[in-house]
Short mmCIF file of C-alpha atoms and ligand atoms in Angstrom, two decimals:
data_model
loop_
_atom_site.label_atom_id
_atom_site.label_comp_id
_atom_site.label_asym_id
_atom_site.label_seq_id
_atom_site.Cartn_x
_atom_site.Cartn_y
_atom_site.Cartn_z
CA MET E 1 17.52 9.27 5.50
CA SER E 2 14.22 7.16 6.32
CA ARG E 3 14.21 3.38 5.80
CA LYS E 4 12.14 2.46 2.86
CA ILE E 5 8.97 0.09 2.23
CA CYS E 6 8.42 -1.35 -0.77
CA ILE E 7 5.05 -3.40 -1.30
CA ALA E 8 3.75 -6.20 -3.74
CA ASN E 9 0.19 -5.86 -4.80
CA TRP E 10 0.23 -9.33 -6.81
CA LYS E 11 -3.94 -8.46 -7.27
CA MET E 12 -5.40 -11.08 -8.33
CA ASN E 13 -2.35 -12.89 -10.09
CA PRO E 14 -0.81 -15.42 -10.43
CA ALA E 15 -3.00 -17.77 -11.82
CA SER E 16 -2.28 -21.24 -10.08
CA SER E 17 -0.04 -21.53 -6.91
CA LYS E 18 2.82 -22.59 -8.21
CA GLU E 19 3.59 -20.18 -10.58
CA ALA E 20 3.12 -17.75 -6.83
CA GLU E 21 5.41 -20.30 -5.44
CA ILE E 22 7.83 -19.61 -8.22
CA LEU E 23 7.69 -16.18 -8.28
CA PHE E 24 7.68 -15.83 -4.06
CA LYS E 25 10.80 -17.50 -4.69
CA ASN E 26 12.45 -15.16 -7.12
CA THR E 27 11.32 -12.56 -5.31
CA ALA E 28 13.01 -13.66 -2.16
CA LYS E 29 16.56 -13.63 -3.66
CA ALA E 30 16.10 -9.81 -4.14
CA ALA E 31 15.67 -9.55 0.03
CA SER E 32 19.21 -10.76 0.23
CA GLY E 33 21.79 -8.77 1.97
CA LEU E 34 18.99 -5.74 2.40
CA LYS E 35 19.61 -3.04 5.59
CA LYS E 36 17.61 -0.41 5.41
CA THR E 37 14.16 -1.74 2.91
CA GLU E 38 11.14 -3.96 4.30
CA ILE E 39 9.66 -6.13 1.22
CA VAL E 40 5.85 -7.14 2.08
CA ILE E 41 4.35 -9.69 0.10
CA CYS E 42 0.39 -9.36 -0.83
CA PRO E 43 -0.76 -12.66 -2.60
CA PRO E 44 -4.34 -13.29 -3.05
CA VAL E 45 -5.17 -14.52 -0.25
CA LEU E 46 -5.80 -18.65 -2.00
CA TYR E 47 -1.51 -18.54 -1.58
CA LEU E 48 -1.20 -16.81 2.00
CA GLU E 49 -0.83 -19.30 3.62
CA LYS E 50 1.79 -21.26 1.39
CA ILE E 51 4.05 -17.92 0.60
CA LYS E 52 3.92 -17.62 4.90
CA LYS E 53 5.42 -20.56 5.08
CA LEU E 54 7.68 -20.36 2.26
CA SER E 55 8.46 -16.63 3.76
CA GLY E 56 9.62 -18.48 6.99
CA ARG E 57 12.03 -20.84 5.48
CA SER E 58 13.99 -17.77 3.69
CA ALA E 59 16.08 -16.75 5.61
CA LYS E 60 15.47 -13.25 4.61
CA LYS E 61 12.97 -10.94 5.82
CA ILE E 62 9.93 -10.86 3.89
CA TYR E 63 6.74 -10.07 5.63
CA ILE E 64 2.93 -11.23 4.38
CA GLY E 65 -0.08 -8.60 3.20
CA ALA E 66 -3.39 -9.48 2.36
CA GLN E 67 -5.09 -6.88 0.01
CA ASP E 68 -8.31 -6.78 2.00
CA ALA E 69 -10.44 -7.67 5.36
CA PHE E 70 -13.24 -7.32 6.60
CA TRP E 71 -14.34 -6.18 9.79
CA LYS E 72 -16.33 -8.61 11.33
CA GLU E 73 -14.60 -11.33 13.30
CA GLU E 74 -17.03 -13.93 12.19
CA GLY E 75 -20.00 -14.87 11.23
CA ALA E 76 -22.67 -14.49 8.12
CA PHE E 77 -20.52 -12.82 5.43
CA THR E 78 -20.62 -14.55 1.86
CA GLY E 79 -17.11 -14.20 0.74
CA GLN E 80 -15.65 -11.82 2.98
CA VAL E 81 -12.07 -12.63 4.94
CA SER E 82 -11.59 -10.91 8.78
CA ALA E 83 -8.43 -9.59 9.42
CA LEU E 84 -8.35 -11.84 12.30
CA GLN E 85 -8.64 -14.80 9.74
CA LEU E 86 -5.74 -13.26 7.27
CA ARG E 87 -3.73 -12.85 10.93
CA GLU E 88 -4.11 -16.47 11.14
CA ALA E 89 -2.95 -17.08 7.95
CA GLY E 90 -0.05 -14.66 8.61
CA ALA E 91 -0.47 -11.51 7.42
CA LYS E 92 0.87 -8.76 8.96
CA TYR E 93 0.05 -5.87 6.78
CA VAL E 94 -2.95 -5.63 4.93
CA ILE E 95 -4.12 -2.94 2.13
CA LEU E 96 -6.91 -0.88 2.89
CA GLY E 97 -9.39 1.31 0.20
CA HIS E 98 -7.09 -0.05 -3.39
CA SER E 99 -9.60 1.58 -5.65
CA GLU E 100 -10.05 -1.74 -7.20
CA ARG E 101 -11.66 -2.35 -3.70
CA ARG E 102 -13.87 0.29 -4.25
CA ASP E 103 -14.74 0.24 -8.15
CA HIS E 104 -17.94 -1.37 -8.49
CA SER E 105 -16.55 -2.91 -11.61
CA SER E 106 -13.61 -5.00 -10.59
CA GLY E 107 -15.54 -6.25 -7.13
CA GLY E 108 -15.50 -4.05 -4.80
CA GLY E 109 -18.10 -1.06 -3.17
CA ASP E 110 -15.99 0.56 -0.09
CA THR E 111 -16.08 3.66 0.72
CA ASN E 112 -14.76 6.14 3.02
CA GLU E 113 -16.63 4.08 5.67
CA THR E 114 -16.01 0.82 4.71
CA VAL E 115 -12.76 1.91 4.69
CA ASN E 116 -12.47 2.85 8.05
CA LYS E 117 -14.31 0.25 9.47
CA LYS E 118 -11.71 -2.22 8.03
CA LEU E 119 -8.90 -0.14 9.38
CA LYS E 120 -10.01 0.06 12.58
CA ALA E 121 -10.71 -3.35 13.23
CA SER E 122 -7.28 -4.24 11.43
CA LEU E 123 -5.39 -1.49 13.86
CA ALA E 124 -7.30 -3.48 17.04
CA ILE E 125 -5.83 -6.98 15.97
CA GLY E 126 -2.17 -5.05 15.35
CA PHE E 127 -2.17 -5.08 11.57
CA SER E 128 0.18 -2.44 9.59
CA PRO E 129 -2.71 -1.11 7.79
CA VAL E 130 -1.94 0.63 4.01
CA LEU E 131 -4.56 3.08 3.67
CA CYS E 132 -4.64 4.25 -0.56
CA PHE E 133 -5.29 7.52 -1.26
CA GLY E 134 -6.24 9.41 -4.33
CA GLU E 135 -7.82 10.77 -7.03
CA PRO E 136 -9.76 9.71 -9.82
CA SER E 137 -8.52 12.13 -12.20
CA ARG E 138 -7.09 15.69 -11.72
CA ASP E 139 -8.84 19.33 -13.27
CA GLU E 140 -7.40 22.80 -13.16
CA GLU E 141 -9.43 24.77 -10.19
CA HIS E 142 -7.28 22.26 -7.96
CA GLN E 143 -10.95 20.53 -6.89
CA TYR E 144 -9.13 17.47 -6.49
CA LEU E 145 -7.45 18.30 -3.71
CA ASN E 146 -10.60 18.63 -1.70
CA PHE E 147 -11.83 15.38 -2.60
CA ILE E 148 -8.26 13.55 -0.99
CA ARG E 149 -8.92 16.14 2.49
CA LYS E 150 -12.18 14.42 2.60
CA GLU E 151 -11.01 10.80 1.64
CA ILE E 152 -7.85 11.20 4.22
CA GLU E 153 -10.07 12.54 6.96
CA GLU E 154 -13.19 10.23 6.60
CA CYS E 155 -11.43 6.92 6.29
CA LEU E 156 -8.77 7.99 9.37
CA SER E 157 -12.28 9.35 11.38
CA GLY E 158 -11.83 7.97 15.26
CA ILE E 159 -8.78 6.86 15.04
CA PRO E 160 -6.65 8.20 17.73
CA LYS E 161 -3.16 9.77 16.83
CA GLU E 162 -1.25 7.04 18.94
CA ALA E 163 -2.55 4.93 15.72
CA LEU E 164 -1.25 6.90 13.18
CA SER E 165 2.38 5.40 13.45
CA LYS E 166 1.35 2.31 12.70
CA ILE E 167 -0.62 3.30 9.60
CA ILE E 168 1.33 3.56 5.91
CA VAL E 169 -0.58 6.14 3.81
CA ALA E 170 -0.11 5.27 0.09
CA TYR E 171 -0.87 7.84 -2.45
CA GLU E 172 -2.23 6.16 -5.63
CA PRO E 173 -3.54 8.60 -8.06
CA ILE E 174 -6.61 6.78 -9.87
CA TRP E 175 -5.50 7.91 -13.03
CA ALA E 176 -1.44 6.18 -12.70
CA ILE E 177 -2.90 2.85 -11.57
CA GLY E 178 -2.49 -0.12 -14.25
CA LYS E 179 -2.41 -1.24 -17.93
CA GLY E 180 -2.13 1.55 -20.23
CA ALA E 181 -1.71 3.99 -17.21
CA THR E 182 1.12 6.51 -17.00
CA ALA E 183 3.07 7.07 -13.54
CA ALA E 184 2.05 10.85 -11.85
CA THR E 185 5.74 12.65 -12.31
CA ALA E 186 7.47 12.85 -8.90
CA GLU E 187 7.12 16.60 -8.72
CA GLU E 188 3.12 15.80 -8.50
CA CYS E 189 3.86 13.01 -6.26
CA ARG E 190 6.24 14.87 -4.24
CA GLU E 191 2.87 18.10 -3.70
CA MET E 192 0.59 15.65 -2.98
CA VAL E 193 2.99 13.96 -0.46
CA ILE E 194 3.06 17.80 1.11
CA PHE E 195 -0.49 18.10 1.53
CA ALA E 196 -1.24 15.16 2.85
CA ARG E 197 0.86 15.48 5.43
CA LYS E 198 -0.79 18.57 5.84
CA VAL E 199 -4.08 17.04 6.16
CA LEU E 200 -2.65 14.43 8.59
CA SER E 201 -1.09 17.52 10.85
CA ASP E 202 -4.45 19.49 10.72
CA LYS E 203 -6.13 16.54 11.96
CA PHE E 204 -3.07 14.55 14.70
CA GLY E 205 -0.89 17.51 15.02
CA LEU E 206 2.82 18.16 13.45
CA SER E 207 4.99 15.93 14.75
CA SER E 208 2.79 13.10 14.38
CA ALA E 209 2.11 13.37 10.71
CA GLU E 210 5.60 13.83 9.72
CA ARG E 211 6.58 10.47 11.53
CA VAL E 212 3.92 8.79 8.56
CA LYS E 213 5.00 6.99 6.02
CA ILE E 214 3.71 8.14 2.74
CA ILE E 215 4.64 6.12 -0.39
CA TYR E 216 3.48 5.80 -3.61
CA GLY E 217 1.43 3.95 -6.17
CA GLY E 218 0.46 3.77 -9.67
CA SER E 219 2.58 2.39 -12.83
CA VAL E 220 6.29 2.23 -10.91
CA ASP E 221 9.14 0.58 -12.85
CA GLU E 222 12.74 -0.26 -12.79
CA ARG E 223 12.61 3.26 -14.88
CA ASN E 224 10.95 5.44 -12.90
CA VAL E 225 12.02 4.45 -9.29
CA ALA E 226 14.81 6.49 -8.88
CA GLU E 227 13.22 9.86 -10.15
CA PHE E 228 10.15 9.15 -7.61
CA LEU E 229 13.23 8.41 -4.64
CA ASN E 230 14.47 11.69 -5.54
CA ASN E 231 12.27 13.94 -5.81
CA GLY E 232 9.21 12.44 -5.00
CA GLU E 233 9.63 12.66 -1.30
CA VAL E 234 8.51 9.11 -0.46
CA ASP E 235 8.83 6.07 1.80
CA GLY E 236 9.30 3.74 -0.74
CA PHE E 237 6.18 2.09 -3.16
CA LEU E 238 2.80 0.25 -3.96
CA VAL E 239 4.06 -1.82 -6.68
CA GLY E 240 1.38 -3.76 -8.90
CA ARG E 241 2.26 -5.04 -12.20
CA ALA E 242 6.26 -5.19 -11.81
CA SER E 243 6.20 -6.88 -9.08
CA LEU E 244 4.73 -10.10 -10.76
CA ASP E 245 8.53 -10.00 -12.29
CA ALA E 246 11.27 -10.62 -9.81
CA GLY E 247 13.69 -9.12 -12.09
CA LYS E 248 11.67 -5.62 -12.15
CA PHE E 249 10.68 -6.26 -8.84
CA SER E 250 14.47 -6.64 -6.97
CA ASN E 251 15.42 -3.38 -9.42
CA ILE E 252 12.95 -1.33 -7.99
CA VAL E 253 14.15 -2.82 -4.25
CA ASN E 254 17.52 -2.67 -4.89
CA ALA E 255 17.09 1.32 -5.62
CA CYS E 256 15.19 2.29 -2.52
CA GLU E 257 18.23 -0.21 -1.04
CA ALA E 258 20.53 2.59 -2.55
CA SER E 259 18.63 5.78 -2.19
CA GLU E 260 20.08 8.65 0.02
CA ASN E 261 16.92 10.27 0.94
P1 PGA L 1 0.41 -0.56 -10.70
O1 PGA L 1 -0.60 -1.28 -9.74
O2 PGA L 1 1.59 -0.73 -10.73
O3 PGA L 1 0.10 -2.21 -11.69
O4 PGA L 1 -0.01 0.68 -12.03
C1 PGA L 1 -0.57 -0.05 -8.37
C2 PGA L 1 -1.44 -0.25 -7.14
O5 PGA L 1 -2.82 -0.90 -7.65
O6 PGA L 1 -1.13 -0.71 -6.09
#
């Protein structure tokens, strides 16, 4: 039985700081009494300090994360926020390589190379990075597995074996993310978790690969969470839309807490 982690990716929500405060307070209630499940909230960067303060006041342990981090510490980089600045604001985790940060249409532009730089900078300042990987689509010839292998290998290029235990790896099939999408099946998830562990094992050795937490993200909700926990081979979840509803997110967290796997 592994400790589970539930990461809320609020993305560019909610619209106001007041709403963020309410959402956080309601979400924090879900954390009461948790023994083996960790919660990480990743709000928009603008609300980070405020949410961090609120989390300090709540008796329950909730960690704060950022949705991205630039690799340089400071300088002429308009619009960027450094990992160091995010740590200063209270973040301990950082999501890296999310498909929306790679996609130009959502203001992204990340490549495996830039994700690798962000990962190194984040590790250097003591963050726990959440490294996203996932294929845009699937094909019958299983070419998508080559895509995944390349993505994982390039993002982790030059990362020392000892650092691997600090990284959480998130399988996020791009086709399963967002409004109108359907989650992967637990079976599809399980196969990919096994494949990702094999890629990690080839690069870092079996014992390091076995210890890495691998989580799933993409249309996770209170209805499919149990199936993923039972048959998806996952150590937790990266939750988008359902994390904007404290009740739904609580149900996901409670399912993790109750899981025997
Ligand atoms: P979703 O987002 O839960 O809204 O599909 C998941 C993600 O982007 O991590």
